[in-house]
XYZ file of C-alpha atoms in Angstrom:
697
model
C 101.274 145.780 200.440
C 97.968 146.963 198.839
C 94.891 146.483 200.912
C 96.457 146.638 204.443
C 95.117 149.271 206.785
C 97.398 151.620 208.725
C 97.772 150.728 212.320
C 97.601 153.213 215.145
C 100.578 153.552 217.469
C 100.464 150.829 220.128
C 100.921 153.367 222.953
C 97.868 155.488 221.850
C 95.224 152.925 221.027
C 92.462 152.811 223.605
C 94.244 155.271 226.038
C 91.719 158.133 225.828
C 90.413 157.885 229.338
C 93.140 156.135 231.241
C 96.813 156.672 231.968
C 99.312 154.534 230.048
C 100.952 151.975 232.279
C 104.555 152.284 233.022
C 106.632 150.222 230.608
C 109.027 147.638 232.090
C 112.493 148.919 231.448
C 114.024 145.480 231.655
C 112.182 144.158 228.605
C 112.621 147.185 226.329
C 115.102 147.063 223.483
C 117.575 149.810 222.793
C 115.946 152.469 220.692
C 117.465 155.113 218.486
C 117.738 158.716 219.572
C 114.596 160.702 219.051
C 114.490 163.458 216.510
C 113.551 166.815 217.991
C 109.970 167.942 217.558
C 110.802 170.697 215.066
C 112.542 168.231 212.738
C 109.833 165.688 213.342
C 107.215 168.052 211.862
C 109.313 168.693 208.785
C 109.721 164.962 208.174
C 106.044 164.119 208.581
C 104.725 167.026 206.471
C 103.232 164.592 203.976
C 100.782 161.792 204.381
C 102.531 158.436 204.852
C 100.259 156.715 202.246
C 102.356 155.192 199.425
C 101.144 154.064 196.066
C 100.825 150.293 195.606
C 103.240 148.730 193.090
C 100.645 146.131 192.108
C 98.272 146.204 189.201
C 95.254 144.919 191.092
C 93.816 145.464 194.584
C 91.127 144.235 196.822
C 89.389 145.426 199.962
C 88.315 148.972 200.827
C 91.726 150.761 200.386
C 91.234 151.507 196.730
C 94.685 150.558 195.494
C 96.802 152.184 198.190
C 99.033 150.557 200.767
C 100.084 151.660 204.232
C 103.468 151.488 205.949
C 104.233 148.081 207.358
C 104.513 147.314 211.055
C 108.291 147.281 210.879
C 108.366 150.738 209.242
C 106.037 152.073 211.881
C 108.089 150.767 214.722
C 111.260 152.195 213.351
C 109.610 155.569 212.548
C 110.878 158.362 214.778
C 107.546 160.057 215.045
C 105.387 160.066 218.141
C 103.199 163.059 217.749
C 102.257 165.132 220.724
C 104.909 163.522 222.942
C 108.682 163.102 223.364
C 111.102 160.290 224.145
C 114.451 160.204 225.866
C 116.807 157.306 225.945
C 119.639 156.767 228.357
C 121.667 153.533 227.915
C 118.741 152.056 225.887
C 116.155 152.600 228.658
C 113.141 154.856 228.369
C 112.644 157.310 231.175
C 109.472 157.483 233.188
C 108.955 160.980 231.921
C 107.991 159.571 228.557
C 105.244 157.491 230.061
C 103.965 160.535 231.919
C 103.986 162.576 228.749
C 102.112 159.882 226.893
C 99.564 159.733 229.632
C 98.961 163.493 229.290
C 98.626 163.239 225.596
C 96.047 160.428 225.805
C 93.887 162.517 228.138
C 91.100 164.367 226.305
C 91.197 168.122 226.481
C 88.668 169.794 228.633
C 85.830 171.719 227.011
C 86.968 174.790 228.903
C 89.960 174.916 226.563
C 87.639 174.905 223.493
C 89.148 171.707 221.969
C 86.123 169.373 221.970
C 85.863 166.600 219.260
C 84.718 168.099 215.911
C 82.784 165.567 213.695
C 82.960 167.920 210.689
C 86.782 167.816 210.711
C 86.627 163.985 210.753
C 84.381 163.850 207.642
C 86.590 166.340 205.861
C 89.636 164.170 206.593
C 87.897 161.046 205.231
C 86.731 162.935 202.129
C 90.272 164.147 201.515
C 91.714 160.709 201.988
C 89.158 159.227 199.582
C 89.900 161.924 196.986
C 93.607 161.103 197.310
C 92.900 157.384 196.722
C 90.810 158.127 193.681
C 93.627 160.309 192.263
C 96.111 157.491 192.661
C 93.664 155.025 191.155
C 93.131 157.249 188.157
C 96.810 157.493 187.633
C 97.105 153.751 186.935
C 97.408 152.456 183.335
C 94.050 152.139 181.472
C 92.194 153.647 184.335
C 89.912 155.738 182.068
C 89.237 152.745 179.711
C 88.395 150.447 182.576
C 86.075 153.060 184.150
C 84.212 153.493 180.793
C 84.020 149.744 180.273
C 82.559 149.173 183.694
C 79.827 151.702 183.086
C 78.810 149.803 179.919
C 79.034 146.524 181.795
C 76.733 147.830 184.570
C 74.123 148.365 181.821
C 74.713 145.170 179.905
C 74.557 142.761 182.831
C 70.892 143.632 183.531
C 69.718 141.148 180.948
C 65.987 141.469 181.381
C 65.788 145.322 181.140
C 68.052 146.072 178.111
C 66.390 146.043 174.652
C 68.106 143.950 172.006
C 69.031 146.901 169.783
C 70.449 148.869 172.735
C 72.513 145.852 173.762
C 73.982 145.493 170.359
C 75.039 149.138 170.446
C 76.533 148.743 173.919
C 78.520 145.680 172.745
C 79.978 147.666 169.819
C 81.059 150.475 172.211
C 82.445 147.875 174.594
C 84.539 146.177 171.938
C 85.847 149.522 170.824
C 87.232 149.977 174.251
C 88.704 146.525 174.950
C 90.119 145.705 171.463
C 93.875 145.463 171.893
C 93.635 145.755 175.676
C 92.181 142.379 176.572
C 95.274 141.224 178.429
C 95.227 144.379 180.613
C 91.565 143.819 181.520
C 91.382 140.124 182.106
C 93.627 139.774 185.141
C 91.556 142.069 187.382
C 88.490 140.909 189.269
C 86.324 143.844 188.151
C 87.417 144.406 184.569
C 87.700 140.679 184.064
C 83.912 140.426 184.384
C 83.641 143.030 181.605
C 85.453 140.659 179.218
C 83.288 137.804 180.293
C 80.156 139.829 179.551
C 81.638 140.766 176.127
C 82.057 137.087 175.390
C 78.527 136.313 176.386
C 76.871 138.912 174.191
C 79.416 139.242 171.393
C 79.204 137.441 168.119
C 81.526 134.619 167.109
C 84.037 136.874 165.290
C 84.309 139.058 168.368
C 84.856 136.048 170.628
C 87.616 134.823 168.340
C 89.238 138.209 168.511
C 89.397 137.991 172.250
C 90.703 134.357 172.085
C 93.507 135.425 169.674
C 94.583 138.331 171.873
C 94.971 135.941 174.785
C 96.947 133.389 172.830
C 99.930 132.223 174.766
C 98.458 133.368 178.127
C 95.937 130.583 178.864
C 98.022 128.611 181.309
C 98.654 131.835 183.291
C 94.961 132.718 183.134
C 94.048 129.268 184.508
C 96.209 129.924 187.573
C 94.639 133.324 188.255
C 92.002 133.647 190.787
C 89.634 135.672 188.604
C 90.905 135.128 184.989
C 90.338 131.311 185.134
C 86.602 131.982 184.575
C 87.468 133.599 181.293
C 88.605 130.222 179.924
C 85.311 128.648 180.877
C 83.428 131.447 179.088
C 85.521 131.086 176.026
C 84.866 127.286 175.810
C 81.197 127.607 176.520
C 80.459 130.379 173.974
C 83.265 129.553 171.487
C 83.601 126.995 168.684
C 86.091 124.298 167.741
C 88.674 126.784 166.666
C 88.729 128.548 170.050
C 88.758 125.169 171.839
C 91.767 124.043 169.806
C 93.480 127.350 170.533
C 93.054 127.052 174.277
C 93.554 123.441 175.244
C 96.979 122.785 173.585
C 98.536 125.431 175.805
C 97.932 123.143 178.833
C 100.047 120.335 177.251
C 103.219 119.697 179.185
C 101.898 121.359 182.303
C 99.168 118.964 183.471
C 100.972 117.712 186.597
C 101.778 121.185 187.761
C 98.307 122.497 187.075
C 96.618 119.668 188.894
C 98.536 120.633 192.053
C 97.631 124.255 191.647
C 94.579 125.429 193.757
C 93.045 127.465 191.033
C 94.251 125.792 187.786
C 93.198 122.260 188.819
C 89.516 123.158 188.738
C 89.477 124.835 185.309
C 91.659 122.086 183.798
C 89.317 119.406 185.074
C 86.355 121.302 183.685
C 88.062 121.488 180.301
C 88.950 117.858 180.439
C 85.442 116.704 181.358
C 83.273 119.040 179.306
C 85.120 120.528 176.323
C 88.150 118.426 175.278
C 87.938 115.996 172.409
C 88.843 112.281 172.881
C 92.235 112.971 171.446
C 92.839 115.991 173.703
C 91.654 114.073 176.782
C 94.012 111.261 175.972
C 96.963 113.724 175.611
C 96.173 115.380 178.923
C 95.717 112.060 180.767
C 99.009 110.628 179.472
C 100.958 113.223 181.382
C 100.006 111.590 184.650
C 102.212 108.708 183.666
C 105.504 110.607 183.970
C 107.599 113.475 182.648
C 108.418 111.577 179.471
C 104.829 111.826 178.312
C 104.790 115.581 179.042
C 107.947 116.324 177.088
C 107.587 113.965 174.156
C 104.147 114.392 172.823
C 102.806 112.537 169.741
C 102.633 114.216 166.378
C 99.466 116.037 165.236
C 98.359 113.217 162.991
C 99.073 110.502 165.552
C 96.266 109.332 167.818
C 97.508 109.404 171.422
C 96.972 106.340 173.556
C 95.926 106.922 177.190
C 94.978 103.292 177.966
C 97.731 102.393 180.416
C 97.398 98.686 179.692
C 98.298 99.189 176.055
C 101.229 101.459 176.938
C 102.619 98.884 179.432
C 102.206 96.103 176.869
C 104.146 98.072 174.270
C 106.821 99.093 176.844
C 106.949 96.528 179.652
C 110.392 97.924 180.801
C 108.741 101.196 181.731
C 106.155 99.662 184.053
C 107.889 100.530 187.362
C 108.572 104.274 186.676
C 105.131 104.809 185.104
C 103.245 103.117 187.972
C 105.341 104.959 190.564
C 104.783 108.333 188.910
C 101.059 107.756 188.609
C 100.689 106.608 192.227
C 102.693 109.565 193.550
C 100.520 112.128 191.857
C 97.320 110.347 192.871
C 98.542 110.177 196.480
C 99.445 113.896 196.538
C 95.969 114.965 195.421
C 94.245 112.582 197.832
C 96.304 113.850 200.767
C 95.478 117.450 199.791
C 91.708 116.526 199.669
C 91.449 117.606 196.048
C 89.499 114.470 195.244
C 86.493 115.634 193.119
C 88.243 115.759 189.742
C 87.108 113.507 186.929
C 90.687 113.344 185.570
C 91.886 111.991 188.978
C 89.201 109.302 188.919
C 90.165 108.281 185.434
C 93.834 108.085 186.474
C 92.929 106.051 189.557
C 90.938 103.590 187.412
C 93.836 103.172 185.034
C 96.159 102.444 187.942
C 93.806 99.898 189.543
C 93.189 98.071 186.269
C 96.898 97.447 185.899
C 97.823 96.218 189.325
C 97.817 92.458 190.101
C 94.983 91.571 192.457
C 96.311 90.650 195.858
C 99.722 92.200 195.159
C 101.372 94.846 197.367
C 100.442 97.576 194.830
C 96.774 96.517 194.969
C 96.758 96.316 198.779
C 98.383 99.729 199.021
C 95.812 101.278 196.641
C 92.904 99.832 198.628
C 94.386 101.197 201.773
C 94.431 104.578 200.164
C 90.750 104.296 199.416
C 89.988 103.217 203.036
C 92.421 105.722 204.543
C 90.030 108.677 204.264
C 88.268 108.538 207.621
C 85.501 110.883 206.487
C 84.914 108.840 203.421
C 85.008 111.815 201.047
C 87.214 109.992 198.525
C 84.934 107.020 198.032
C 81.837 109.200 197.975
C 83.222 111.361 195.239
C 84.400 108.407 193.262
C 80.868 106.865 193.141
C 79.426 109.718 191.139
C 81.706 109.651 188.056
C 81.814 107.025 185.354
C 85.354 105.888 186.017
C 85.027 106.272 189.807
C 81.881 104.119 190.064
C 83.602 101.394 188.084
C 86.684 101.609 190.350
C 84.580 101.273 193.540
C 82.634 98.370 192.029
C 85.771 96.515 191.092
C 87.268 97.228 194.562
C 84.189 95.642 196.104
C 84.525 92.593 193.877
C 88.258 92.073 194.553
C 88.265 92.869 198.319
C 87.897 90.595 201.258
C 84.689 90.337 203.255
C 86.125 92.670 205.839
C 87.151 95.351 203.334
C 83.770 95.099 201.606
C 82.036 95.829 204.856
C 84.251 98.917 205.446
C 83.730 100.168 201.917
C 79.923 99.750 202.143
C 79.854 101.463 205.524
C 81.409 104.583 203.990
C 78.160 105.198 202.044
C 75.906 105.381 205.110
C 73.319 108.110 204.711
C 74.384 108.380 201.029
C 72.432 105.445 199.583
C 69.500 107.562 198.354
C 71.829 109.915 196.469
C 73.627 106.913 194.949
C 70.365 105.342 193.752
C 69.237 108.452 191.894
C 72.608 109.007 190.207
C 73.381 107.734 186.748
C 76.727 106.328 187.915
C 76.180 105.851 191.665
C 73.542 103.151 191.345
C 76.219 100.866 189.799
C 77.950 100.685 193.225
C 74.682 99.407 194.776
C 74.304 96.698 192.111
C 77.893 95.634 192.680
C 77.216 95.363 196.360
C 74.205 93.134 195.705
C 76.256 90.752 193.570
C 79.459 90.341 195.619
C 78.741 90.819 199.350
C 77.855 87.432 200.875
C 76.489 88.874 204.078
C 72.959 89.579 202.846
C 71.894 90.738 206.253
C 74.515 93.425 206.136
C 73.409 94.441 202.611
C 69.760 94.641 203.631
C 70.538 96.620 206.768
C 72.884 99.034 204.973
C 70.956 99.617 201.756
C 67.287 98.617 202.038
C 66.900 100.399 205.354
C 67.666 103.725 203.586
C 65.343 102.933 200.666
C 62.384 102.219 202.879
C 62.790 103.966 206.259
C 64.412 107.130 207.553
C 64.515 108.805 210.869
C 62.949 111.907 209.313
C 59.875 110.048 208.168
C 56.999 110.378 210.561
C 54.417 108.245 208.898
C 53.854 105.371 206.414
C 52.471 107.820 203.894
C 55.733 109.725 203.945
C 57.650 106.463 203.308
C 55.378 105.588 200.357
C 55.819 109.085 198.869
C 59.566 108.601 198.846
C 59.278 105.049 197.449
C 57.126 106.386 194.568
C 60.028 108.743 193.665
C 62.295 105.648 193.406
C 59.783 103.663 191.326
C 59.280 106.439 188.778
C 62.885 107.517 188.409
C 64.944 106.183 185.430
C 67.977 105.517 187.590
C 66.578 104.960 191.146
C 64.225 102.217 190.062
C 67.173 100.090 188.978
C 68.485 99.200 192.528
C 64.933 98.137 193.539
C 63.891 96.166 190.468
C 67.291 94.609 189.649
C 66.648 91.817 192.137
C 63.114 91.012 190.745
C 63.579 91.140 186.988
C 64.328 87.958 185.067
C 65.825 89.871 182.138
C 68.136 92.664 183.442
C 68.435 94.207 180.017
C 64.804 95.394 180.386
C 65.884 97.924 182.996
C 69.678 98.274 182.624
C 71.644 100.400 180.174
C 74.444 98.724 178.212
C 77.139 100.236 180.465
C 75.654 98.583 183.570
C 75.336 95.207 181.821
C 79.019 95.310 180.748
C 80.153 96.239 184.266
C 78.090 93.507 185.911
C 79.433 91.010 183.524
C 82.970 91.969 184.540
C 82.005 91.779 188.209
C 80.421 88.370 187.817
C 83.672 86.995 186.377
C 85.560 88.309 189.332
C 83.200 87.140 192.069
C 83.502 83.544 190.976
C 86.862 83.529 192.707
C 86.316 86.063 195.538
C 82.736 85.200 196.774
C 81.657 81.940 198.410
C 77.886 82.199 198.278
C 75.828 80.909 195.378
C 74.522 83.923 193.312
C 70.953 82.456 193.166
C 70.913 81.946 196.962
C 72.276 85.526 197.530
C 69.599 86.951 195.271
C 66.686 85.024 196.886
C 67.734 86.146 200.316
C 67.774 89.763 199.219
C 64.415 89.423 197.579
C 63.001 87.931 200.735
C 64.290 90.867 202.796
C 62.848 93.469 200.385
C 59.501 91.822 199.438
C 57.275 92.585 202.500
C 57.770 96.355 202.184
C 57.182 96.480 198.406
C 54.070 94.234 198.617
C 52.652 96.462 201.295
C 53.421 99.532 199.158
C 51.573 98.051 196.146
C 48.560 97.044 198.185
C 48.184 100.631 199.383
C 49.138 102.574 196.282
C 47.985 100.382 193.291
C 45.954 103.084 191.623
C 48.769 105.653 191.748
C 51.351 103.143 190.437
C 49.263 101.906 187.479
C 48.912 105.452 186.085
C 52.666 105.482 185.317
C 54.494 103.181 182.812
C 57.414 102.686 185.228
C 54.919 101.917 187.976
C 53.157 99.276 185.781
C 56.506 97.522 185.283
C 57.303 97.755 188.959
C 53.946 96.150 189.910
C 54.231 93.229 187.455
C 57.913 92.474 188.239
C 57.442 92.549 192.025
C 54.256 90.535 191.996
C 55.806 87.874 189.820
C 59.066 87.501 191.754
C 58.425 88.629 195.365
C 58.281 86.173 198.252
C 55.485 86.229 200.820
C 51.714 86.729 200.883
C 50.775 88.555 197.650
C 47.018 88.290 197.978
C 46.395 91.710 199.301
C 48.461 93.415 196.595
C 46.903 91.254 193.883
C 43.409 92.052 195.010
C 44.228 95.810 195.056
C 45.345 95.677 191.467
C 42.326 93.568 190.355
C 39.944 96.017 192.141
C 41.065 98.726 189.791
C 39.103 97.135 186.964
C 35.870 97.148 189.052
C 34.026 100.367 188.297
C 30.396 101.428 187.745
C 31.087 103.579 184.761
C 33.508 103.362 181.875
C 36.968 101.881 182.207
C 39.463 104.522 183.482
C 41.761 105.855 180.785
C 44.925 104.856 182.635
C 43.823 101.199 182.503
C 43.561 101.497 178.710
C 47.181 102.488 178.292
C 49.534 99.981 176.740
C 51.708 99.724 179.859
C 48.664 98.918 182.023
C 47.350 96.388 179.541
C 50.804 94.582 179.448
C 50.816 94.511 183.221
C 47.392 92.935 183.564
C 48.067 90.404 180.841
C 51.324 89.287 182.489
C 49.629 88.892 185.831
C 46.740 87.088 184.130
C 49.212 84.628 182.480
C 50.757 84.068 185.934
C 54.375 84.256 184.747
C 56.810 85.555 182.139
C 56.982 84.369 178.505
C 60.150 82.512 177.759
C 61.257 83.044 174.176
C 63.474 79.960 174.200
C 60.841 77.560 175.278
C 57.981 79.473 173.662
C 56.051 79.020 176.956
C 55.230 80.879 180.073
C 57.444 80.305 183.168
C 54.883 80.355 185.984
C 55.471 82.091 189.276
C 55.976 79.887 192.302
C 53.590 79.779 194.104
C 50.903 80.449 191.373
C 49.327 83.903 191.432
C 45.786 82.775 190.414
C 45.190 86.411 189.332
C 43.165 85.395 186.267
C 40.134 84.197 188.324
C 40.383 87.264 190.530
C 40.434 89.597 187.499
C 37.491 87.725 185.778
C 35.303 88.148 188.874
C 36.141 91.855 189.080
C 35.451 92.631 185.455
C 31.892 91.256 185.527
C 29.711 93.354 183.197
C 32.737 95.120 181.617
C 33.991 91.985 179.831
C 32.321 92.800 176.482
C 33.660 96.309 176.539
C 37.173 95.001 177.210
C 36.854 92.447 174.375
C 36.116 95.231 171.884
C 38.401 97.881 173.356
C 42.001 98.561 174.020
C 42.259 95.908 176.592
C 41.304 92.960 174.361
C 44.727 91.428 174.879
C 44.059 91.132 178.644
C 41.059 88.836 177.798
C 43.308 86.855 175.465
C 45.671 86.446 178.406
C 42.842 85.000 180.507
C 42.122 82.371 177.888
C 45.878 81.515 177.629
C 46.294 81.298 181.381
C 47.102 77.799 182.828
C 45.275 78.392 186.052
C 42.107 80.142 184.638
C 39.030 78.151 185.796
C 36.360 80.002 183.790
C 37.508 79.336 180.250
C 34.333 77.702 179.171
C 32.190 80.572 180.480
C 34.336 83.134 178.769
C 34.306 81.423 175.402
C 30.526 81.136 175.597
C 30.336 84.795 176.325
C 32.481 85.532 173.276
C 30.203 83.435 171.036
C 27.194 85.156 172.442
C 28.567 88.585 171.555
C 30.229 87.546 168.333
C 28.420 90.186 166.254
C 29.600 92.936 168.517
C 33.137 91.773 168.289
C 32.819 91.337 164.498
C 31.479 94.862 164.245
C 34.322 96.286 166.297
C 36.846 94.622 164.023
C 35.174 95.839 160.815
C 34.973 99.455 162.152
C 38.720 99.505 162.423
C 39.531 97.893 159.046
C 37.955 94.502 158.869
C 39.413 91.016 158.701
C 40.331 91.159 155.026
C 39.714 94.765 154.099
C 42.592 97.145 153.982
C 44.999 94.274 154.467
C 48.599 95.315 153.889
C 51.805 93.528 153.028
C 54.884 93.850 155.313
C 58.131 91.955 154.643
C 56.340 89.505 152.374
C 53.496 88.727 154.946
C 49.922 89.876 154.894
C 49.222 91.967 157.942
C 45.543 92.391 158.658
C 44.167 95.711 159.884
C 41.822 96.131 162.740
C 41.965 95.374 166.492
C 44.353 92.464 166.778
C 43.205 91.482 170.274
C 39.510 91.298 169.257
C 40.530 89.363 166.165
C 42.396 86.818 168.221
C 39.414 86.299 170.437
C 37.265 85.464 167.463
C 39.850 83.049 166.141
C 40.024 81.337 169.553
C 36.348 80.466 169.643
C 36.432 79.385 165.945
C 39.081 76.711 166.633
């Protein structure tokens, strides 16, 4: 077999300076008669290297193979020594002769080791290997193509015009020979480079030459990458040429160690919705692989629809689907998106509490290392599956499922799909102490953190992340749609319908207990990092939501936010941003505006932030009335617990001319008015205008 090195004779290896031990005659097998030395020399006149019968090779042997161990043992040659056999037993003379052969010759006889001879032998052996390699089909073409590839792959050092010329030369070589190149590890890279730098017509030429071979390429250790390159650099025509060749072979390919990866990449990143449905249907049994829908027919991969149309086929379909899922799980090939889609289809069509459902949950829990559940959480179908499993499971199973994600909570929070698992855990696990210990502890503290500043730095990363902020703010917001994408809202609605029959604790009580557990750390964080948070729009939302909904002493955090407005010079730019202005107005109002009641739902206990902010503003009040933060002053006047309303209105009347001037400079009360949707919309600073109207009433 190509790539296997020739072994030395077992009686000679390592016996240079010691005598070979006498062989036990009782354990030796009967050997054939030994050919005399004269005949032996004639038989071994040529080198025992034989040409490999394979088209590709690896290792350092350059496409040659050596005699196998069996051939060597049966070989009659033992150079420099003789054997004799009587009744199948070697004589002691043979051992003595071997011992003599193994002894190095003395320098007095002029036979010392010659390094030059060894180098010449290696050079000769290398030359023979090169000759045999050159004798293989397309050897010259491959050699020339590899020289061009060596130049092309250095992307930063090859001028554009030179690269175009090299590509033309390369395609002159490979055209008509793509199949011969693509299956080898070295020449296969040449084709990949040609795909990368070639134009669309050249890529289509390669795709057409490989037509009918794509399933075989997917199962090749090296050629599978060719399919990925074709789909990345190709167009719809190439895609529709490649993917249909996988139809009818999905179950086999998913079990193949090489083909499974490329098939899942194609399914996840390149296939159309119709192609994905056709591929997924084959998981449901051989019938769906053999009898495929017509070209104009839209295939249905929703298992619920298929079972509704054909209820008599439920048993074989569910059995076939579970068998393939189980095989892949047992083989630990569990990172495939197609597998996760199939698992979700299965779980959605089992009856909760049935034997099928119980067996499937045991399959999820059966992985002691938890790799299956961890992989599921990071795909769209997988995260939904885990969330539904949490919703349907018993309290004991929920604890086991959540325990699997220990030391993975941070990664889940930052993932677009993984954070859904955390939200599901919030809403269905009745043991809030367990939830706080398992999830919040990883948000807020880690063994690697040495100080509070390191903890706050990590928490800032959560607050300013589009995904990671959701598991923190979800418990505090009154309107989840303000932070949740539509997919999360739909999933949570489904979970809430399920938990009404599987969870005992009232949802409001569960939420309040979780808020109470998380509040102290977040309030402390705001008190120490208010200035950093307010400079970011996500940070402003975090501050307002936490201060309005948290439980505990908020005075220190509120004072830290109010102190930001206290400055000797001009108002900082970050406080003039719309997000900061909205935050300050919400805190000044002391609650959230309810569109149904057209009133503000006050926080309990009251924040009393309006008085605190009024005192901090001091001499900056007039500047805020005429600037970007005028709505904050409007919020002070509208606040239910503001105790300086009369003073503020008097100040507005006193500086009425300044406010009027500010409005006129930006368009005036009546000037430049415009009509929008049948209503007159006045130009100018709306906040300043509202302040003037307030004192006129």
